[in-house]
Amino acid sequence: MRLMFTLLLLIFSLLTLGQEKTTFKFEDEKKLNIELKGKVKKVVIKKENLKNDNSESIVYEFDENGIPLKIRKNGLGVDVINRMLRDEGIHYKFKKGKLLSKLNKMTSGLDGEIYQYDDNWNLVLEKHFINNILVKEISQNFDDENRLSLKTEYLYGGFSDYNVETEKEKEAYLYKKEEYKYDICNNLISKTEQNFRKDFIEETSYKYDPQNNLIEEGHCFVGKGERDCKYKPLYGFDYDKKNRLIKKYQLAQFSPHNTDTYYKYDSNGNEIEAIGYYIYPNKESVIGYKFRYEYNQSGNKTKDIEVIGKYRRLRFDKYKTEITKYDDFQNIILEEYVTESGQPIKVVVNTYQYDDNGNWIKKEMKEGTNHNDLELIDITTRKIEYY
């Protein structure tokens, strides 16, 4: 269940194997994620793209506990209403690790999002603005266990006459409502969406085993002009004794076939194999795809191999294997995409310079179709200030 900007924001300063770290993770904008060794006060990142002749910068500020205070991001963005590129200076403001606002300061008035929380720091309201026009509003209610119980979304668009001050005829802009229910173990057991624009109701149900693993997902759909809502199972899930997913299968009839997917793991819990069987009506099942994965001692994936299948492409070129190599600090130094015959179709090479804390302060990225035609694409520098 994804709560828009409820922040699966895991921002913390922690001790891992004796190494203090400052970490910022943001589900909605993973490009902002950063992990640094040491107790960091400020980071200034500048990236120059030599190929596209543009640049961007990001500035992070943390308190002594590793909690973010501000983030400022400057670069190119998109004006959705006018459908054009624009310069943006996005300022992220936090309080106690919660995002209060994300606003573009290069325009007049409000442009971006603002957030409100209850006394328990549950996200209860978010408002989205474009060029000082309120285009979307989402409110959320929580139960006594701080679990999301109701989510209501209004869509005003960029050209409506909706008056933010009077809120007159607000219900005319109601887009959808989602209601959530849980069992005594806090597992989500149902999500009911009522869509007012498309005129349908869909209830998604979830079932669990005694270990709280999801074992079945299904739904009940009522479209426009319909009355009956009959539950239909969609997916099933099986687990091993370590509660790891070992099989995902389709319970309803899908077109052109159903797919049963099996998973295998190594002794460290890393997924090392995924095999998909295509199940056709009145026919024997066939292997539709098979992937194999390899990892280094740090648990980072080094090989991603399509053993069976013809699905992987970079634009028009097919490839079978993705090879990744890391330096001693576990930063990626090579990404290589290789065809079935062993020929690369894309190679990315990164080189780093490090400070005394083991954080890289300069990265150069080269790219090419092979190792002989590598071209310098971008240069990124990081200026890190420690406590």
CSV table of C-alpha atoms in Angstrom, one decimal:
chain,number,residue,atom,x,y,z
A,1,MET,CA,0.0,0.0,0.0
A,2,ARG,CA,1.5,3.2,-1.1
A,3,LEU,CA,0.7,6.5,0.6
A,4,MET,CA,1.6,9.4,-1.7
A,5,PHE,CA,4.3,11.3,0.1
A,6,THR,CA,3.5,9.7,3.5
A,7,LEU,CA,7.1,9.4,3.1
A,8,LEU,CA,8.4,6.0,3.3
A,9,LEU,CA,11.0,8.5,4.3
A,10,LEU,CA,13.5,6.6,6.3
A,11,ILE,CA,15.8,9.3,7.3
A,12,PHE,CA,18.2,8.4,10.0
A,13,SER,CA,21.7,8.5,11.4
A,14,LEU,CA,22.8,5.0,12.4
A,15,LEU,CA,25.6,2.7,13.4
A,16,THR,CA,26.2,-0.2,11.1
A,17,LEU,CA,29.2,-2.4,11.8
A,18,GLY,CA,30.8,0.4,13.7
A,19,GLN,CA,30.4,2.9,10.9
A,20,GLU,CA,28.2,5.9,11.5
A,21,LYS,CA,26.1,6.9,8.5
A,22,THR,CA,23.8,9.7,7.4
A,23,THR,CA,21.1,8.3,5.1
A,24,PHE,CA,18.1,9.8,3.3
A,25,LYS,CA,15.6,7.6,1.5
A,26,PHE,CA,12.5,8.9,-0.2
A,27,GLU,CA,10.1,6.5,-2.0
A,28,ASP,CA,8.5,9.1,-4.3
A,29,GLU,CA,11.8,10.5,-5.6
A,30,LYS,CA,14.5,7.8,-5.4
A,31,LYS,CA,17.0,10.0,-7.3
A,32,LEU,CA,17.2,12.0,-4.1
A,33,ASN,CA,18.3,9.0,-2.0
A,34,ILE,CA,21.7,9.3,-0.6
A,35,GLU,CA,23.9,7.4,1.9
A,36,LEU,CA,27.0,8.9,3.4
A,37,LYS,CA,29.6,7.7,5.9
A,38,GLY,CA,30.0,9.8,8.9
A,39,LYS,CA,28.0,12.5,10.6
A,40,VAL,CA,27.2,14.9,7.8
A,41,LYS,CA,26.0,18.4,8.2
A,42,LYS,CA,25.7,19.5,4.5
A,43,VAL,CA,26.3,18.1,1.0
A,44,VAL,CA,26.5,20.2,-2.2
A,45,ILE,CA,26.2,18.1,-5.3
A,46,LYS,CA,26.8,19.5,-8.8
A,47,LYS,CA,26.2,17.4,-11.9
A,48,GLU,CA,27.2,18.5,-15.4
A,49,ASN,CA,25.9,16.5,-18.4
A,50,LEU,CA,28.3,17.1,-21.2
A,51,LYS,CA,26.2,15.2,-23.7
A,52,ASN,CA,23.0,17.3,-23.3
A,53,ASP,CA,24.8,20.4,-22.2
A,54,ASN,CA,22.8,21.0,-19.0
A,55,SER,CA,23.5,20.9,-15.3
A,56,GLU,CA,21.7,20.4,-12.0
A,57,SER,CA,22.6,20.8,-8.3
A,58,ILE,CA,21.3,19.4,-5.0
A,59,VAL,CA,22.0,20.7,-1.5
A,60,TYR,CA,21.2,18.6,1.6
A,61,GLU,CA,21.3,19.9,5.1
A,62,PHE,CA,21.1,17.6,8.1
A,63,ASP,CA,20.9,18.1,11.9
A,64,GLU,CA,23.3,16.4,14.3
A,65,ASN,CA,21.0,13.3,14.4
A,66,GLY,CA,21.0,12.8,10.7
A,67,ILE,CA,17.5,14.2,10.2
A,68,PRO,CA,17.0,16.4,7.1
A,69,LEU,CA,16.3,20.0,7.6
A,70,LYS,CA,16.3,21.2,3.9
A,71,ILE,CA,16.9,20.0,0.4
A,72,ARG,CA,17.3,22.3,-2.5
A,73,LYS,CA,17.3,21.0,-6.1
A,74,ASN,CA,18.0,23.2,-9.1
A,75,GLY,CA,17.7,22.0,-12.7
A,76,LEU,CA,15.3,21.5,-15.6
A,77,GLY,CA,11.7,20.5,-15.0
A,78,VAL,CA,8.4,20.3,-16.8
A,79,ASP,CA,5.5,22.8,-16.9
A,80,VAL,CA,2.6,20.3,-17.1
A,81,ILE,CA,-0.1,22.8,-17.9
A,82,ASN,CA,1.9,24.6,-20.7
A,83,ARG,CA,3.7,21.4,-21.8
A,84,MET,CA,7.2,22.9,-21.8
A,85,LEU,CA,10.5,22.6,-20.1
A,86,ARG,CA,11.3,25.2,-17.4
A,87,ASP,CA,14.0,26.0,-14.9
A,88,GLU,CA,13.1,24.8,-11.4
A,89,GLY,CA,14.4,25.5,-8.0
A,90,ILE,CA,12.7,22.9,-5.8
A,91,HIS,CA,12.9,23.5,-2.0
A,92,TYR,CA,12.1,20.6,0.3
A,93,LYS,CA,11.3,21.7,3.9
A,94,PHE,CA,11.2,19.2,6.8
A,95,LYS,CA,10.1,19.1,10.4
A,96,LYS,CA,11.1,16.1,12.6
A,97,GLY,CA,11.9,14.2,9.4
A,98,LYS,CA,8.5,14.8,7.8
A,99,LEU,CA,8.1,16.7,4.6
A,100,LEU,CA,6.2,19.9,5.1
A,101,SER,CA,6.5,21.3,1.6
A,102,LYS,CA,8.1,20.8,-1.8
A,103,LEU,CA,7.9,24.1,-3.7
A,104,ASN,CA,9.4,25.5,-6.9
A,105,LYS,CA,10.8,28.9,-5.8
A,106,MET,CA,11.4,30.0,-9.4
A,107,THR,CA,7.8,30.9,-9.9
A,108,SER,CA,5.5,33.4,-8.1
A,109,GLY,CA,3.0,32.0,-5.7
A,110,LEU,CA,2.6,28.3,-4.9
A,111,ASP,CA,4.0,25.8,-7.3
A,112,GLY,CA,4.5,22.3,-5.9
A,113,GLU,CA,3.1,20.5,-2.8
A,114,ILE,CA,2.4,21.3,0.8
A,115,TYR,CA,1.6,18.7,3.5
A,116,GLN,CA,-0.2,18.7,6.9
A,117,TYR,CA,0.0,16.1,9.7
A,118,ASP,CA,-2.0,15.3,12.8
A,119,ASP,CA,-0.5,15.1,16.4
A,120,ASN,CA,0.8,11.6,15.7
A,121,TRP,CA,2.6,12.8,12.5
A,122,ASN,CA,0.2,11.0,10.2
A,123,LEU,CA,-0.1,12.7,6.8
A,124,VAL,CA,-3.7,14.0,6.8
A,125,LEU,CA,-3.7,16.5,3.9
A,126,GLU,CA,-1.7,17.3,0.8
A,127,LYS,CA,-2.3,20.0,-1.7
A,128,HIS,CA,-0.8,20.1,-5.2
A,129,PHE,CA,-0.3,23.5,-7.0
A,130,ILE,CA,0.8,24.5,-10.4
A,131,ASN,CA,1.5,28.2,-11.1
A,132,ASN,CA,-0.5,29.1,-8.0
A,133,ILE,CA,-3.5,27.0,-9.1
A,134,LEU,CA,-4.7,24.2,-6.8
A,135,VAL,CA,-4.9,21.2,-9.1
A,136,LYS,CA,-5.3,18.3,-6.6
A,137,GLU,CA,-6.1,17.7,-3.0
A,138,ILE,CA,-5.8,14.5,-1.0
A,139,SER,CA,-7.1,14.0,2.6
A,140,GLN,CA,-6.4,11.0,4.8
A,141,ASN,CA,-8.1,9.7,7.9
A,142,PHE,CA,-6.4,7.3,10.4
A,143,ASP,CA,-7.9,5.0,13.0
A,144,ASP,CA,-6.9,4.7,16.7
A,145,GLU,CA,-4.0,2.5,15.7
A,146,ASN,CA,-2.6,5.1,13.3
A,147,ARG,CA,-3.6,3.0,10.3
A,148,LEU,CA,-4.9,4.7,7.2
A,149,SER,CA,-8.7,4.2,7.1
A,150,LEU,CA,-10.0,6.6,4.4
A,151,LYS,CA,-8.3,8.4,1.5
A,152,THR,CA,-10.2,11.1,-0.4
A,153,GLU,CA,-9.0,12.7,-3.6
A,154,TYR,CA,-10.2,15.8,-5.4
A,155,LEU,CA,-9.1,16.8,-8.9
A,156,TYR,CA,-9.6,20.4,-9.9
A,157,GLY,CA,-7.3,20.6,-13.0
A,158,GLY,CA,-5.4,23.6,-14.2
A,159,PHE,CA,-8.4,25.4,-15.7
A,160,SER,CA,-11.3,25.0,-13.3
A,161,ASP,CA,-13.1,27.8,-11.6
A,162,TYR,CA,-12.8,26.2,-8.2
A,163,ASN,CA,-12.5,28.8,-5.4
A,164,VAL,CA,-10.0,27.7,-2.8
A,165,GLU,CA,-11.2,30.2,-0.2
A,166,THR,CA,-15.0,29.5,-0.4
A,167,GLU,CA,-14.7,25.8,-1.4
A,168,LYS,CA,-18.0,26.2,-3.2
A,169,GLU,CA,-19.3,23.1,-4.9
A,170,LYS,CA,-16.2,21.2,-3.9
A,171,GLU,CA,-18.0,17.8,-4.1
A,172,ALA,CA,-18.3,18.3,-7.9
A,173,TYR,CA,-14.5,17.8,-8.1
A,174,LEU,CA,-14.5,14.6,-6.0
A,175,TYR,CA,-12.4,12.1,-7.9
A,176,LYS,CA,-12.3,9.0,-5.7
A,177,LYS,CA,-12.5,7.6,-2.2
A,178,GLU,CA,-10.5,4.6,-0.8
A,179,GLU,CA,-11.5,2.8,2.3
A,180,TYR,CA,-9.0,0.5,4.2
A,181,LYS,CA,-9.7,-2.3,6.7
A,182,TYR,CA,-7.3,-4.4,8.7
A,183,ASP,CA,-7.2,-7.6,10.8
A,184,ILE,CA,-6.1,-7.9,14.4
A,185,CYS,CA,-2.5,-8.4,13.2
A,186,ASN,CA,-2.6,-5.0,11.3
A,187,ASN,CA,-2.6,-6.7,7.9
A,188,LEU,CA,-4.5,-4.9,5.3
A,189,ILE,CA,-7.5,-7.1,4.4
A,190,SER,CA,-9.5,-4.9,2.0
A,191,LYS,CA,-9.2,-1.7,0.0
A,192,THR,CA,-12.4,-0.4,-1.5
A,193,GLU,CA,-12.1,2.3,-4.2
A,194,GLN,CA,-15.1,4.3,-5.3
A,195,ASN,CA,-14.3,6.2,-8.5
A,196,PHE,CA,-16.7,9.0,-9.2
A,197,ARG,CA,-15.3,10.1,-12.5
A,198,LYS,CA,-15.3,6.7,-14.1
A,199,ASP,CA,-18.3,5.5,-12.1
A,200,PHE,CA,-17.1,2.2,-10.6
A,201,ILE,CA,-16.5,0.5,-7.3
A,202,GLU,CA,-13.6,-2.0,-6.8
A,203,GLU,CA,-12.9,-3.9,-3.6
A,204,THR,CA,-9.5,-5.6,-3.4
A,205,SER,CA,-9.2,-8.3,-0.7
A,206,TYR,CA,-6.1,-9.8,0.8
A,207,LYS,CA,-5.8,-13.1,2.7
A,208,TYR,CA,-2.8,-14.2,4.9
A,209,ASP,CA,-1.4,-17.3,6.5
A,210,PRO,CA,-0.7,-17.7,10.3
A,211,GLN,CA,2.8,-16.1,9.7
A,212,ASN,CA,1.1,-13.0,8.2
A,213,ASN,CA,2.3,-13.8,4.7
A,214,LEU,CA,0.0,-12.7,1.9
A,215,ILE,CA,-1.4,-15.8,0.3
A,216,GLU,CA,-4.3,-14.6,-1.9
A,217,GLU,CA,-5.3,-11.4,-3.6
A,218,GLY,CA,-8.7,-10.9,-5.3
A,219,HIS,CA,-11.2,-8.3,-6.2
A,220,CYS,CA,-14.8,-7.5,-6.7
A,221,PHE,CA,-15.7,-5.0,-9.4
A,222,VAL,CA,-19.0,-3.1,-10.0
A,223,GLY,CA,-19.0,-1.0,-13.2
A,224,LYS,CA,-21.5,1.6,-14.4
A,225,GLY,CA,-25.0,0.2,-14.5
A,226,GLU,CA,-24.1,-3.0,-12.6
A,227,ARG,CA,-25.4,-4.1,-9.2
A,228,ASP,CA,-23.8,-7.4,-8.3
A,229,CYS,CA,-20.3,-7.6,-6.9
A,230,LYS,CA,-18.9,-11.2,-6.9
A,231,TYR,CA,-15.5,-11.8,-5.4
A,232,LYS,CA,-12.9,-13.1,-7.9
A,233,PRO,CA,-9.5,-14.4,-6.8
A,234,LEU,CA,-6.7,-13.1,-8.8
A,235,TYR,CA,-3.3,-14.1,-7.4
A,236,GLY,CA,-1.9,-16.7,-5.0
A,237,PHE,CA,1.4,-16.8,-3.1
A,238,ASP,CA,3.4,-19.7,-1.5
A,239,TYR,CA,6.3,-19.4,0.9
A,240,ASP,CA,9.1,-21.5,2.3
A,241,LYS,CA,9.8,-22.2,6.0
A,242,LYS,CA,11.8,-18.9,6.1
A,243,ASN,CA,8.7,-17.0,4.9
A,244,ARG,CA,10.3,-16.3,1.5
A,245,LEU,CA,8.1,-16.1,-1.5
A,246,ILE,CA,8.7,-19.2,-3.6
A,247,LYS,CA,5.7,-19.2,-6.0
A,248,LYS,CA,3.3,-16.6,-7.4
A,249,TYR,CA,0.5,-17.8,-9.5
A,250,GLN,CA,-2.6,-16.5,-11.2
A,251,LEU,CA,-6.0,-17.8,-10.0
A,252,ALA,CA,-8.2,-16.1,-12.5
A,253,GLN,CA,-8.1,-16.8,-16.3
A,254,PHE,CA,-5.7,-14.3,-17.9
A,255,SER,CA,-5.2,-13.8,-21.7
A,256,PRO,CA,-3.3,-15.2,-23.6
A,257,HIS,CA,-2.1,-17.4,-20.7
A,258,ASN,CA,-1.7,-17.6,-17.0
A,259,THR,CA,1.8,-17.4,-15.5
A,260,ASP,CA,3.2,-19.3,-12.5
A,261,THR,CA,6.5,-17.9,-11.2
A,262,TYR,CA,8.9,-19.8,-9.0
A,263,TYR,CA,11.7,-18.3,-7.0
A,264,LYS,CA,14.9,-19.7,-5.5
A,265,TYR,CA,17.3,-18.1,-2.9
A,266,ASP,CA,20.9,-18.6,-1.7
A,267,SER,CA,22.0,-19.1,1.9
A,268,ASN,CA,22.1,-15.3,2.4
A,269,GLY,CA,18.5,-14.9,1.3
A,270,ASN,CA,19.3,-13.3,-2.1
A,271,GLU,CA,17.0,-14.3,-5.0
A,272,ILE,CA,19.1,-16.3,-7.4
A,273,GLU,CA,16.5,-17.6,-9.8
A,274,ALA,CA,13.0,-16.8,-11.2
A,275,ILE,CA,11.3,-19.1,-13.6
A,276,GLY,CA,7.9,-18.3,-15.3
A,277,TYR,CA,5.7,-21.1,-16.6
A,278,TYR,CA,3.0,-20.1,-19.1
A,279,ILE,CA,-0.2,-22.0,-18.5
A,280,TYR,CA,-2.4,-22.3,-21.6
A,281,PRO,CA,-6.0,-23.7,-21.4
A,282,ASN,CA,-6.0,-27.5,-22.3
A,283,LYS,CA,-2.3,-27.5,-23.1
A,284,GLU,CA,0.9,-28.4,-21.3
A,285,SER,CA,2.7,-25.6,-19.5
A,286,VAL,CA,5.9,-24.2,-21.0
A,287,ILE,CA,8.7,-22.2,-19.6
A,288,GLY,CA,8.2,-18.6,-20.8
A,289,TYR,CA,11.2,-17.0,-19.0
A,290,LYS,CA,14.0,-17.8,-16.7
A,291,PHE,CA,16.3,-15.4,-14.9
A,292,ARG,CA,19.4,-16.1,-12.9
A,293,TYR,CA,21.2,-13.7,-10.5
A,294,GLU,CA,24.6,-13.6,-8.9
A,295,TYR,CA,25.9,-11.5,-6.0
A,296,ASN,CA,29.1,-10.4,-4.4
A,297,GLN,CA,30.1,-10.9,-0.8
A,298,SER,CA,28.4,-7.6,0.1
A,299,GLY,CA,25.0,-8.8,-1.3
A,300,ASN,CA,25.1,-6.5,-4.3
A,301,LYS,CA,23.9,-8.0,-7.6
A,302,THR,CA,26.8,-8.7,-10.1
A,303,LYS,CA,25.0,-10.6,-12.8
A,304,ASP,CA,21.4,-10.5,-14.1
A,305,ILE,CA,21.0,-13.2,-16.8
A,306,GLU,CA,18.0,-13.9,-19.0
A,307,VAL,CA,18.6,-17.7,-19.5
A,308,ILE,CA,15.3,-18.2,-21.3
A,309,GLY,CA,13.2,-15.5,-23.0
A,310,LYS,CA,13.4,-12.7,-25.6
A,311,TYR,CA,12.2,-9.7,-23.6
A,312,ARG,CA,15.2,-7.6,-22.8
A,313,ARG,CA,16.0,-4.6,-25.1
A,314,LEU,CA,17.9,-1.4,-25.1
A,315,ARG,CA,15.9,0.5,-27.7
A,316,PHE,CA,16.0,-1.9,-30.6
A,317,ASP,CA,18.9,-4.1,-29.5
A,318,LYS,CA,18.3,-7.3,-27.5
A,319,TYR,CA,20.6,-8.4,-24.7
A,320,LYS,CA,20.8,-11.3,-22.3
A,321,THR,CA,23.0,-10.4,-19.5
A,322,GLU,CA,23.6,-7.3,-17.3
A,323,ILE,CA,27.0,-7.3,-15.6
A,324,THR,CA,27.7,-5.0,-12.7
A,325,LYS,CA,31.0,-4.5,-10.9
A,326,TYR,CA,31.8,-2.5,-7.8
A,327,ASP,CA,34.9,-1.0,-6.1
A,328,ASP,CA,35.9,-1.7,-2.5
A,329,PHE,CA,33.4,0.9,-1.3
A,330,GLN,CA,30.6,-0.9,-3.2
A,331,ASN,CA,30.0,1.9,-5.6
A,332,ILE,CA,29.3,0.8,-9.2
A,333,ILE,CA,32.3,1.1,-11.5
A,334,LEU,CA,30.9,-0.9,-14.5
A,335,GLU,CA,27.5,-1.7,-16.0
A,336,GLU,CA,27.6,-3.8,-19.1
A,337,TYR,CA,24.8,-5.1,-21.3
A,338,VAL,CA,25.8,-8.2,-23.3
A,339,THR,CA,24.1,-10.1,-26.1
A,340,GLU,CA,23.7,-13.9,-26.3
A,341,SER,CA,26.8,-14.1,-28.4
A,342,GLY,CA,28.8,-12.2,-25.7
A,343,GLN,CA,29.0,-8.8,-27.5
A,344,PRO,CA,28.3,-5.7,-25.4
A,345,ILE,CA,25.7,-3.2,-26.7
A,346,LYS,CA,26.1,-0.7,-23.9
A,347,VAL,CA,28.9,-0.1,-21.4
A,348,VAL,CA,28.9,2.4,-18.6
A,349,VAL,CA,32.1,3.1,-16.6
A,350,ASN,CA,32.3,5.2,-13.4
A,351,THR,CA,35.5,6.4,-11.8
A,352,TYR,CA,35.6,8.0,-8.3
A,353,GLN,CA,37.7,10.2,-6.0
A,354,TYR,CA,37.1,9.8,-2.3
A,355,ASP,CA,37.6,11.8,0.8
A,356,ASP,CA,39.1,10.6,4.1
A,357,ASN,CA,35.7,9.3,5.3
A,358,GLY,CA,35.3,7.0,2.4
A,359,ASN,CA,32.7,9.1,0.6
A,360,TRP,CA,33.2,9.9,-3.1
A,361,ILE,CA,33.6,13.5,-3.9
A,362,LYS,CA,33.9,13.3,-7.6
A,363,LYS,CA,32.5,10.9,-10.2
A,364,GLU,CA,33.1,10.7,-13.9
A,365,MET,CA,30.7,8.6,-16.0
A,366,LYS,CA,31.7,7.3,-19.5
A,367,GLU,CA,29.3,5.6,-21.8
A,368,GLY,CA,29.6,3.7,-25.1
A,369,THR,CA,28.4,0.7,-27.1
A,370,ASN,CA,31.7,-1.1,-26.1
A,371,HIS,CA,34.9,-0.6,-24.2
A,372,ASN,CA,36.6,1.1,-27.1
A,373,ASP,CA,34.2,3.9,-27.8
A,374,LEU,CA,33.6,5.3,-24.3
A,375,GLU,CA,32.7,8.9,-24.1
A,376,LEU,CA,32.7,11.1,-21.1
A,377,ILE,CA,29.0,11.9,-20.4
A,378,ASP,CA,28.8,13.7,-17.1
A,379,ILE,CA,30.9,14.8,-14.1
A,380,THR,CA,29.4,15.0,-10.6
A,381,THR,CA,31.1,16.6,-7.7
A,382,ARG,CA,30.1,16.5,-4.0
A,383,LYS,CA,31.3,18.9,-1.3
A,384,ILE,CA,30.6,17.3,2.1
A,385,GLU,CA,30.7,19.2,5.4
A,386,TYR,CA,30.8,17.1,8.5
A,387,TYR,CA,29.9,17.8,12.2
